[in-house]
GROMACS .gro file of C-alpha atoms in nm:
model
  396
    1MET     CA    1  -0.008  -0.029   0.045
    2ASN     CA    2   0.103   0.353  -0.075
    3ASN     CA    3   0.337   0.552   0.197
    4ALA     CA    4   0.066   0.833   0.187
    5ILE     CA    5  -0.217   0.643   0.200
    6ILE     CA    6  -0.077   0.464   0.533
    7THR     CA    7   0.012   0.809   0.640
    8ILE     CA    8  -0.352   0.940   0.613
    9PHE     CA    9  -0.465   0.581   0.731
   10LYS     CA   10  -0.241   0.665   1.067
   11LYS     CA   11  -0.348   1.025   1.138
   12GLU     CA   12  -0.685   0.917   1.117
   13ILE     CA   13  -0.701   0.597   1.341
   14ALA     CA   14  -0.482   0.822   1.609
   15ARG     CA   15  -0.691   1.094   1.614
   16PHE     CA   16  -0.977   0.898   1.627
   17PHE     CA   17  -0.826   0.666   1.906
   18GLY     CA   18  -0.742   1.006   2.095
   19ASP     CA   19  -1.067   1.077   2.202
   20LYS     CA   20  -1.191   0.801   2.433
   21ARG     CA   21  -1.519   0.911   2.479
   22THR     CA   22  -1.570   0.935   2.126
   23ALA     CA   23  -1.402   0.573   2.046
   24PHE     CA   24  -1.636   0.438   2.373
   25SER     CA   25  -1.902   0.550   2.263
   26THR     CA   26  -1.851   0.438   1.902
   27ILE     CA   27  -1.693   0.102   1.940
   28LEU     CA   28  -1.767  -0.074   2.273
   29LEU     CA   29  -2.135   0.086   2.315
   30PRO     CA   30  -2.346  -0.050   2.052
   31GLY     CA   31  -2.217  -0.402   2.132
   32ILE     CA   32  -2.301  -0.371   2.495
   33MET     CA   33  -2.633  -0.229   2.450
   34ILE     CA   34  -2.746  -0.476   2.144
   35PHE     CA   35  -2.621  -0.711   2.408
   36VAL     CA   36  -2.848  -0.572   2.711
   37MET     CA   37  -3.146  -0.509   2.488
   38TYR     CA   38  -3.179  -0.845   2.308
   39SER     CA   39  -3.070  -1.039   2.662
   40PHE     CA   40  -3.391  -0.864   2.848
   41MET     CA   41  -3.619  -0.918   2.525
   42GLY     CA   42  -3.483  -1.267   2.574
   43ASP     CA   43  -3.598  -1.289   2.902
   44ALA     CA   44  -3.896  -1.147   2.847
   45LEU     CA   45  -4.010  -1.359   2.592
   46SER     CA   46  -3.886  -1.671   2.817
   47SER     CA   47  -4.125  -1.547   3.084
   48GLN     CA   48  -4.414  -1.461   2.846
   49PHE     CA   49  -4.384  -1.798   2.643
   50SER     CA   50  -4.289  -2.051   2.961
   51VAL     CA   51  -4.568  -2.293   3.046
   52ASP     CA   52  -4.692  -2.379   3.376
   53LYS     CA   53  -4.574  -2.715   3.426
   54ASP     CA   54  -4.818  -2.804   3.752
   55LYS     CA   55  -5.138  -2.699   3.540
   56LYS     CA   56  -5.312  -2.978   3.309
   57PRO     CA   57  -5.380  -2.848   2.947
   58SER     CA   58  -5.751  -2.790   2.932
   59GLY     CA   59  -5.982  -2.843   2.641
   60TYR     CA   60  -6.263  -3.029   2.464
   61VAL     CA   61  -6.300  -3.354   2.341
   62GLN     CA   62  -6.573  -3.511   2.081
   63ASN     CA   63  -6.733  -3.867   2.063
   64LEU     CA   64  -6.443  -3.942   2.339
   65PRO     CA   65  -6.449  -4.374   2.285
   66GLU     CA   66  -6.496  -4.580   2.588
   67GLU     CA   67  -6.178  -4.777   2.548
   68GLU     CA   68  -6.070  -4.754   2.977
   69SER     CA   69  -5.725  -4.707   2.904
   70LEU     CA   70  -5.758  -4.384   2.645
   71GLN     CA   71  -5.963  -4.275   2.873
   72GLU     CA   72  -5.691  -4.296   3.182
   73MET     CA   73  -5.424  -4.151   2.951
   74LEU     CA   74  -5.643  -3.793   2.897
   75LYS     CA   75  -5.776  -3.803   3.297
   76ALA     CA   76  -5.418  -3.829   3.357
   77GLY     CA   77  -5.274  -3.582   3.198
   78PHE     CA   78  -5.557  -3.326   3.049
   79ASP     CA   79  -5.872  -3.140   3.183
   80LEU     CA   80  -6.090  -3.196   2.885
   81LYS     CA   81  -6.510  -3.145   2.858
   82ASN     CA   82  -6.701  -3.303   2.669
   83ILE     CA   83  -6.909  -3.147   2.354
   84SER     CA   84  -7.154  -3.299   2.097
   85SER     CA   85  -7.296  -3.061   1.879
   86GLU     CA   86  -7.122  -2.918   1.580
   87LYS     CA   87  -7.211  -2.538   1.752
   88GLU     CA   88  -7.007  -2.607   2.011
   89LEU     CA   89  -6.723  -2.761   1.822
   90GLU     CA   90  -6.735  -2.418   1.652
   91LYS     CA   91  -6.721  -2.239   1.998
   92ALA     CA   92  -6.440  -2.471   2.123
   93LYS     CA   93  -6.250  -2.350   1.793
   94GLU     CA   94  -6.291  -2.021   1.907
   95ASP     CA   95  -6.199  -2.040   2.210
   96ILE     CA   96  -5.899  -2.193   2.105
   97THR     CA   97  -5.863  -1.911   1.868
   98ASN     CA   98  -5.894  -1.658   2.153
   99LYS     CA   99  -5.663  -1.812   2.394
  100GLU     CA  100  -5.924  -1.896   2.598
  101SER     CA  101  -5.868  -2.283   2.544
  102ASP     CA  102  -5.603  -2.486   2.467
  103LEU     CA  103  -5.687  -2.786   2.232
  104CYS     CA  104  -5.967  -2.977   2.109
  105VAL     CA  105  -5.972  -3.306   2.005
  106VAL     CA  106  -6.214  -3.460   1.821
  107PHE     CA  107  -6.262  -3.876   1.772
  108PRO     CA  108  -6.419  -3.998   1.466
  109GLU     CA  109  -6.836  -4.093   1.616
  110ASN     CA  110  -6.756  -4.499   1.570
  111PHE     CA  111  -6.382  -4.461   1.650
  112ALA     CA  112  -6.378  -4.784   1.879
  113LYS     CA  113  -6.536  -5.033   1.586
  114ASP     CA  114  -6.284  -4.859   1.338
  115ILE     CA  115  -5.982  -4.967   1.533
  116GLN     CA  116  -6.060  -5.307   1.546
  117ILE     CA  117  -6.074  -5.365   1.228
  118ASP     CA  118  -5.793  -5.496   0.987
  119ARG     CA  119  -5.602  -5.233   0.835
  120SER     CA  120  -5.440  -5.468   0.603
  121SER     CA  121  -5.804  -5.567   0.434
  122THR     CA  122  -5.921  -5.195   0.400
  123ASP     CA  123  -5.782  -4.867   0.277
  124PHE     CA  124  -6.035  -4.696   0.554
  125VAL     CA  125  -5.852  -4.552   0.849
  126PRO     CA  126  -6.018  -4.364   1.123
  127GLU     CA  127  -5.840  -4.012   1.203
  128VAL     CA  128  -5.855  -3.817   1.525
  129GLN     CA  129  -5.830  -3.407   1.485
  130ILE     CA  130  -5.701  -3.177   1.696
  131PHE     CA  131  -5.721  -2.842   1.660
  132TYR     CA  132  -5.462  -2.604   1.841
  133ASN     CA  133  -5.342  -2.281   1.861
  134SER     CA  134  -4.954  -2.283   1.759
  135SER     CA  135  -4.921  -1.867   1.838
  136GLU     CA  136  -4.993  -1.978   2.242
  137THR     CA  137  -4.725  -2.210   2.425
  138SER     CA  138  -4.973  -2.347   2.641
  139SER     CA  139  -5.220  -2.472   2.347
  140SER     CA  140  -4.879  -2.554   2.134
  141SER     CA  141  -4.752  -2.803   2.414
  142ALA     CA  142  -5.077  -2.944   2.477
  143PHE     CA  143  -5.104  -3.008   2.121
  144GLN     CA  144  -4.741  -3.215   2.130
  145ALA     CA  145  -4.901  -3.370   2.472
  146MET     CA  146  -5.191  -3.529   2.291
  147THR     CA  147  -5.006  -3.641   1.968
  148ALA     CA  148  -4.779  -3.804   2.245
  149VAL     CA  149  -5.055  -3.948   2.390
  150LEU     CA  150  -5.248  -4.075   2.100
  151ASP     CA  151  -4.901  -4.190   1.946
  152GLU     CA  152  -4.841  -4.398   2.207
  153PHE     CA  153  -5.243  -4.545   2.211
  154GLU     CA  154  -5.216  -4.602   1.881
  155SER     CA  155  -4.892  -4.811   1.909
  156LEU     CA  156  -5.081  -5.070   2.196
  157LEU     CA  157  -5.308  -5.109   1.867
  158ALA     CA  158  -5.055  -5.154   1.570
  159ASN     CA  159  -5.123  -4.837   1.415
  160ARG     CA  160  -5.496  -4.867   1.361
  161PHE     CA  161  -5.590  -4.454   1.311
  162ASP     CA  162  -5.412  -4.119   1.224
  163ILE     CA  163  -5.375  -3.861   1.369
  164ASN     CA  164  -5.441  -3.477   1.163
  165ARG     CA  165  -5.402  -3.670   0.839
  166GLN     CA  166  -5.315  -3.405   0.567
  167ALA     CA  167  -5.592  -3.243   0.411
  168ASN     CA  168  -5.670  -2.919   0.205
  169ASP     CA  169  -5.950  -2.798   0.357
  170VAL     CA  170  -5.887  -2.808   0.720
  171SER     CA  171  -5.645  -2.616   0.936
  172TYR     CA  172  -5.594  -2.774   1.253
  173ASP     CA  173  -5.336  -2.489   1.368
  174LEU     CA  174  -5.604  -2.178   1.454
  175ALA     CA  175  -5.346  -1.925   1.533
  176SER     CA  176  -5.339  -1.627   1.295
  177ASP     CA  177  -5.003  -1.531   1.139
  178GLU     CA  178  -4.968  -1.180   1.277
  179ASP     CA  179  -5.012  -1.412   1.659
  180SER     CA  180  -4.655  -1.606   1.515
  181ALA     CA  181  -4.412  -1.560   1.834
  182ALA     CA  182  -4.125  -1.679   1.569
  183SER     CA  183  -4.232  -1.437   1.264
  184ILE     CA  184  -4.231  -1.146   1.543
  185PHE     CA  185  -3.888  -1.288   1.648
  186SER     CA  186  -3.699  -1.279   1.336
  187SER     CA  187  -3.858  -0.931   1.185
  188MET     CA  188  -3.773  -0.702   1.475
  189LEU     CA  189  -3.403  -0.796   1.522
  190PRO     CA  190  -3.299  -0.686   1.216
  191MET     CA  191  -3.449  -0.347   1.220
  192LEU     CA  192  -3.280  -0.297   1.560
  193LEU     CA  193  -2.942  -0.401   1.450
  194LEU     CA  194  -2.961  -0.205   1.143
  195MET     CA  195  -3.008   0.114   1.317
  196PHE     CA  196  -2.742   0.059   1.556
  197LEU     CA  197  -2.458   0.027   1.303
  198PHE     CA  198  -2.595   0.340   1.128
  199SER     CA  199  -2.549   0.527   1.470
  200GLY     CA  200  -2.246   0.397   1.470
  201VAL     CA  201  -2.114   0.514   1.182
  202ILE     CA  202  -2.291   0.880   1.132
  203SER     CA  203  -2.085   0.944   1.463
  204ILE     CA  204  -1.749   0.917   1.295
  205ALA     CA  205  -1.780   0.996   0.922
  206PRO     CA  206  -1.883   1.331   0.915
  207GLU     CA  207  -1.615   1.447   1.165
  208SER     CA  208  -1.340   1.258   0.963
  209ILE     CA  209  -1.432   1.432   0.620
  210ALA     CA  210  -1.693   1.726   0.656
  211GLY     CA  211  -1.538   1.809   0.983
  212GLU     CA  212  -1.205   1.885   0.817
  213LYS     CA  213  -1.345   2.103   0.563
  214GLU     CA  214  -1.536   2.295   0.847
  215ARG     CA  215  -1.211   2.371   1.029
  216GLY     CA  216  -0.995   2.449   0.693
  217THR     CA  217  -0.772   2.185   0.769
  218ILE     CA  218  -0.876   1.970   0.461
  219ALA     CA  219  -0.653   2.276   0.241
  220THR     CA  220  -0.318   2.203   0.471
  221LEU     CA  221  -0.384   1.852   0.411
  222LEU     CA  222  -0.405   1.867  -0.004
  223VAL     CA  223  -0.087   2.115   0.026
  224THR     CA  224   0.079   1.787   0.132
  225PRO     CA  225   0.271   1.577  -0.128
  226ALA     CA  226  -0.025   1.326  -0.147
  227LYS     CA  227  -0.267   1.279  -0.422
  228ARG     CA  228  -0.587   1.335  -0.348
  229GLY     CA  229  -0.725   0.998  -0.447
  230GLN     CA  230  -0.485   0.884  -0.196
  231ILE     CA  231  -0.608   1.158   0.082
  232ALA     CA  232  -0.974   0.996   0.021
  233LEU     CA  233  -0.853   0.616   0.018
  234GLY     CA  234  -0.655   0.678   0.361
  235LYS     CA  235  -0.988   0.875   0.496
  236ILE     CA  236  -1.237   0.589   0.382
  237LEU     CA  237  -0.993   0.309   0.494
  238ALA     CA  238  -0.939   0.438   0.807
  239LEU     CA  239  -1.341   0.500   0.846
  240SER     CA  240  -1.390   0.193   0.742
  241PHE     CA  241  -1.139   0.010   0.997
  242ILE     CA  242  -1.338   0.181   1.285
  243ALA     CA  243  -1.684   0.123   1.142
  244LEU     CA  244  -1.590  -0.239   1.108
  245LEU     CA  245  -1.448  -0.229   1.477
  246SER     CA  246  -1.795  -0.054   1.565
  247GLY     CA  247  -1.969  -0.343   1.327
  248THR     CA  248  -1.782  -0.615   1.510
  249SER     CA  249  -1.894  -0.452   1.865
  250SER     CA  250  -2.259  -0.517   1.720
  251ALA     CA  251  -2.178  -0.861   1.559
  252ILE     CA  252  -2.039  -0.994   1.895
  253GLY     CA  253  -2.351  -0.820   2.114
  254THR     CA  254  -2.595  -0.986   1.882
  255ILE     CA  255  -2.402  -1.344   1.860
  256ALA     CA  256  -2.379  -1.318   2.276
  257SER     CA  257  -2.744  -1.266   2.324
  258MET     CA  258  -2.897  -1.519   2.037
  259PRO     CA  259  -2.905  -1.780   2.245
  260LYS     CA  260  -3.100  -1.588   2.521
  261LEU     CA  261  -3.343  -1.500   2.236
  262ALA     CA  262  -3.346  -1.834   2.085
  263GLY     CA  263  -3.428  -1.931   2.489
  264GLY     CA  264  -3.705  -1.757   2.472
  265GLU     CA  265  -3.859  -1.895   2.183
  266ALA     CA  266  -3.772  -2.248   2.200
  267ASP     CA  267  -4.127  -2.334   2.199
  268SER     CA  268  -4.190  -2.172   1.904
  269LEU     CA  269  -3.880  -2.276   1.743
  270ASN     CA  270  -3.911  -2.630   1.797
  271GLY     CA  271  -3.567  -2.661   2.022
  272ALA     CA  272  -3.372  -2.531   1.705
  273VAL     CA  273  -3.055  -2.378   1.749
  274TYR     CA  274  -2.820  -2.125   1.595
  275SER     CA  275  -2.501  -2.333   1.398
  276VAL     CA  276  -2.167  -2.171   1.400
  277ALA     CA  277  -2.219  -2.138   1.007
  278ASP     CA  278  -2.538  -1.890   1.124
  279TYR     CA  279  -2.323  -1.712   1.294
  280LEU     CA  280  -2.038  -1.628   1.058
  281LEU     CA  281  -2.296  -1.552   0.796
  282LEU     CA  282  -2.442  -1.306   1.026
  283ALA     CA  283  -2.078  -1.145   1.127
  284LEU     CA  284  -1.994  -1.129   0.763
  285VAL     CA  285  -2.318  -0.945   0.687
  286ILE     CA  286  -2.331  -0.678   0.947
  287LEU     CA  287  -1.962  -0.636   0.849
  288SER     CA  288  -2.015  -0.594   0.475
  289THR     CA  289  -2.288  -0.381   0.546
  290VAL     CA  290  -2.131  -0.140   0.791
  291LEU     CA  291  -1.893  -0.110   0.472
  292VAL     CA  292  -2.189   0.030   0.255
  293MET     CA  293  -2.294   0.270   0.518
  294VAL     CA  294  -1.970   0.410   0.571
  295THR     CA  295  -1.955   0.473   0.205
  296ALA     CA  296  -2.261   0.626   0.156
  297ILE     CA  297  -2.202   0.900   0.465
  298SER     CA  298  -1.832   0.961   0.352
  299LEU     CA  299  -1.991   1.060   0.015
  300ILE     CA  300  -2.245   1.288   0.186
  301SER     CA  301  -1.939   1.403   0.409
  302ALA     CA  302  -1.735   1.531   0.093
  303PHE     CA  303  -2.049   1.702  -0.043
  304SER     CA  304  -2.132   1.885   0.275
  305LYS     CA  305  -1.922   2.173   0.383
  306SER     CA  306  -2.018   2.148   0.759
  307ILE     CA  307  -2.088   1.887   1.022
  308LYS     CA  308  -2.399   2.007   1.119
  309GLU     CA  309  -2.509   1.982   0.752
  310ALA     CA  310  -2.329   1.635   0.689
  311GLN     CA  311  -2.575   1.561   0.967
  312THR     CA  312  -2.891   1.691   0.821
  313TYR     CA  313  -2.821   1.535   0.471
  314CYS     CA  314  -2.751   1.189   0.654
  315SER     CA  315  -3.114   1.246   0.826
  316PRO     CA  316  -3.315   1.091   0.498
  317LEU     CA  317  -3.049   0.814   0.479
  318VAL     CA  318  -3.113   0.733   0.854
  319MET     CA  319  -3.499   0.734   0.759
  320VAL     CA  320  -3.428   0.495   0.467
  321ALA     CA  321  -3.240   0.226   0.656
  322ALA     CA  322  -3.530   0.218   0.910
  323LEU     CA  323  -3.814   0.256   0.668
  324VAL     CA  324  -3.594  -0.067   0.490
  325GLY     CA  325  -3.565  -0.220   0.795
  326ILE     CA  326  -3.941  -0.210   0.899
  327THR     CA  327  -4.021  -0.462   0.592
  328ALA     CA  328  -3.884  -0.748   0.758
  329MET     CA  329  -4.184  -0.733   0.968
  330PHE     CA  330  -4.415  -0.778   0.625
  331GLY     CA  331  -4.445  -1.091   0.441
  332SER     CA  332  -4.389  -1.441   0.580
  333GLY     CA  333  -4.019  -1.537   0.617
  334ALA     CA  334  -3.714  -1.380   0.387
  335SER     CA  335  -3.719  -1.335  -0.011
  336THR     CA  336  -3.697  -1.613  -0.207
  337ASN     CA  337  -3.632  -1.363  -0.497
  338SER     CA  338  -3.197  -1.344  -0.567
  339VAL     CA  339  -3.246  -1.017  -0.707
  340HIS     CA  340  -3.353  -0.851  -0.341
  341TYR     CA  341  -2.987  -0.977  -0.253
  342VAL     CA  342  -2.860  -0.711  -0.450
  343ILE     CA  343  -3.027  -0.412  -0.333
  344PRO     CA  344  -2.835  -0.185  -0.068
  345LEU     CA  345  -2.942  -0.257   0.301
  346TYR     CA  346  -3.252  -0.448   0.172
  347ASN     CA  347  -3.054  -0.725   0.100
  348SER     CA  348  -2.880  -0.732   0.427
  349VAL     CA  349  -3.213  -0.700   0.654
  350GLN     CA  350  -3.352  -1.014   0.440
  351SER     CA  351  -3.025  -1.194   0.488
  352MET     CA  352  -3.106  -1.105   0.865
  353VAL     CA  353  -3.425  -1.260   0.845
  354GLN     CA  354  -3.297  -1.571   0.680
  355VAL     CA  355  -3.085  -1.624   0.969
  356PHE     CA  356  -3.288  -1.565   1.297
  357SER     CA  357  -3.576  -1.739   1.130
  358PHE     CA  358  -3.378  -2.036   1.059
  359GLU     CA  359  -3.375  -2.042   0.686
  360VAL     CA  360  -3.023  -1.927   0.579
  361SER     CA  361  -2.961  -1.984   0.179
  362THR     CA  362  -2.620  -2.011   0.180
  363THR     CA  363  -2.609  -1.857  -0.200
  364THR     CA  364  -2.812  -1.553  -0.145
  365MET     CA  365  -2.592  -1.473   0.165
  366LEU     CA  366  -2.273  -1.456  -0.040
  367LEU     CA  367  -2.472  -1.254  -0.276
  368THR     CA  368  -2.571  -0.997  -0.010
  369VAL     CA  369  -2.173  -0.979   0.079
  370PHE     CA  370  -2.002  -0.989  -0.233
  371SER     CA  371  -2.280  -0.703  -0.372
  372ASN     CA  372  -2.193  -0.501  -0.051
  373ILE     CA  373  -1.806  -0.534  -0.065
  374LEU     CA  374  -1.840  -0.434  -0.468
  375TYR     CA  375  -2.082  -0.099  -0.364
  376PHE     CA  376  -1.797  -0.032  -0.145
  377LEU     CA  377  -1.498  -0.009  -0.418
  378ILE     CA  378  -1.767   0.191  -0.602
  379GLY     CA  379  -1.804   0.434  -0.338
  380ALA     CA  380  -1.423   0.436  -0.231
  381PHE     CA  381  -1.371   0.530  -0.594
  382GLY     CA  382  -1.653   0.801  -0.645
  383LEU     CA  383  -1.503   0.958  -0.323
  384THR     CA  384  -1.169   0.966  -0.499
  385LYS     CA  385  -1.312   1.153  -0.753
  386MET     CA  386  -1.460   1.400  -0.520
  387PHE     CA  387  -1.165   1.492  -0.329
  388GLN     CA  388  -1.004   1.566  -0.719
  389SER     CA  389  -1.315   1.826  -0.757
  390GLU     CA  390  -1.210   2.204  -0.615
  391HIS     CA  391  -1.583   2.292  -0.644
  392ILE     CA  392  -1.652   2.019  -0.386
  393ILE     CA  393  -1.397   2.042  -0.184
  394PHE     CA  394  -1.336   2.387  -0.117
  395SER     CA  395  -1.768   2.506  -0.142
  396LYS     CA  396  -1.839   2.752   0.116
   0.00000   0.00000   0.00000
């Protein structure tokens, strides 16, 4: 690397770390705040979605067979109320949807006789229907417990019936889409993380370039033997290094808090855990996103006359970032369109959604990282051109 670029790089690094408060608030504080906030969210989710183990699941049962062994198994683990009519069944479903009841089990009318039929001699298999609400932890747990009980009973009968046979016209999960805890979990974090990253970058970039112009020291810097393009590269490399430290802090804070967040969602996410590959891909996305942010704000700072003006011009960019982050809350999971993973910021949000919702696609994740690096290189080239313009650098 050219000596002039290294000199500018060292000067910017020394100036930044010379202010300990700025260094702390830019590098360490984001990671600490993310860890504390996300851990708090995990504890809150854990308390909200925990199940009282001493309480029996409650619900309804229709056409309960007179099999003594089955009745004893159900009585031991559930508090079920018998219903007989279709009207009562619809009311039971409403109670489950409204989270006033855990589940409703519907047996066929001739269940006791049907299960005695030799399965090998007929295609008919009786079906037990279980209606539940996956957005309510107690209901989801009750469904799993009921399924386990019926599976145990079925094993005693050599597989004589089915549970919730797949059918296009019947939905057994009575939860509404907006109540899905896993969806809330995977959609909130990208927006919060994006805003933390932006706040870290905005605190350093305007000071380095617009601040030099405001204080008049940019003219002194430009009369040195270093070429203007070298000065621009030295500055953007230094800003990128500092921003990467801030991004690393944010990534560490996010990764450190993810087990607690996953623990709070354990029931909704079926006990799934994040892998090492998930952590690495998330870190790559965060770091590449920081490069895009620092490039955009550096270009704005080079165009601005003062720090205040640069911050004013950055305000719409922050609003755009917030709106892009909010898009994670719409739709069901991450986008499957590869084109979306080359759109700056939006690609990062969708990639984060992939990680948080356990739907990682390595191809689209790497597409996000490489496209972000490409935007960084294009922005760095644009900044060198701006430094070579007298009108831009010495504008008053």
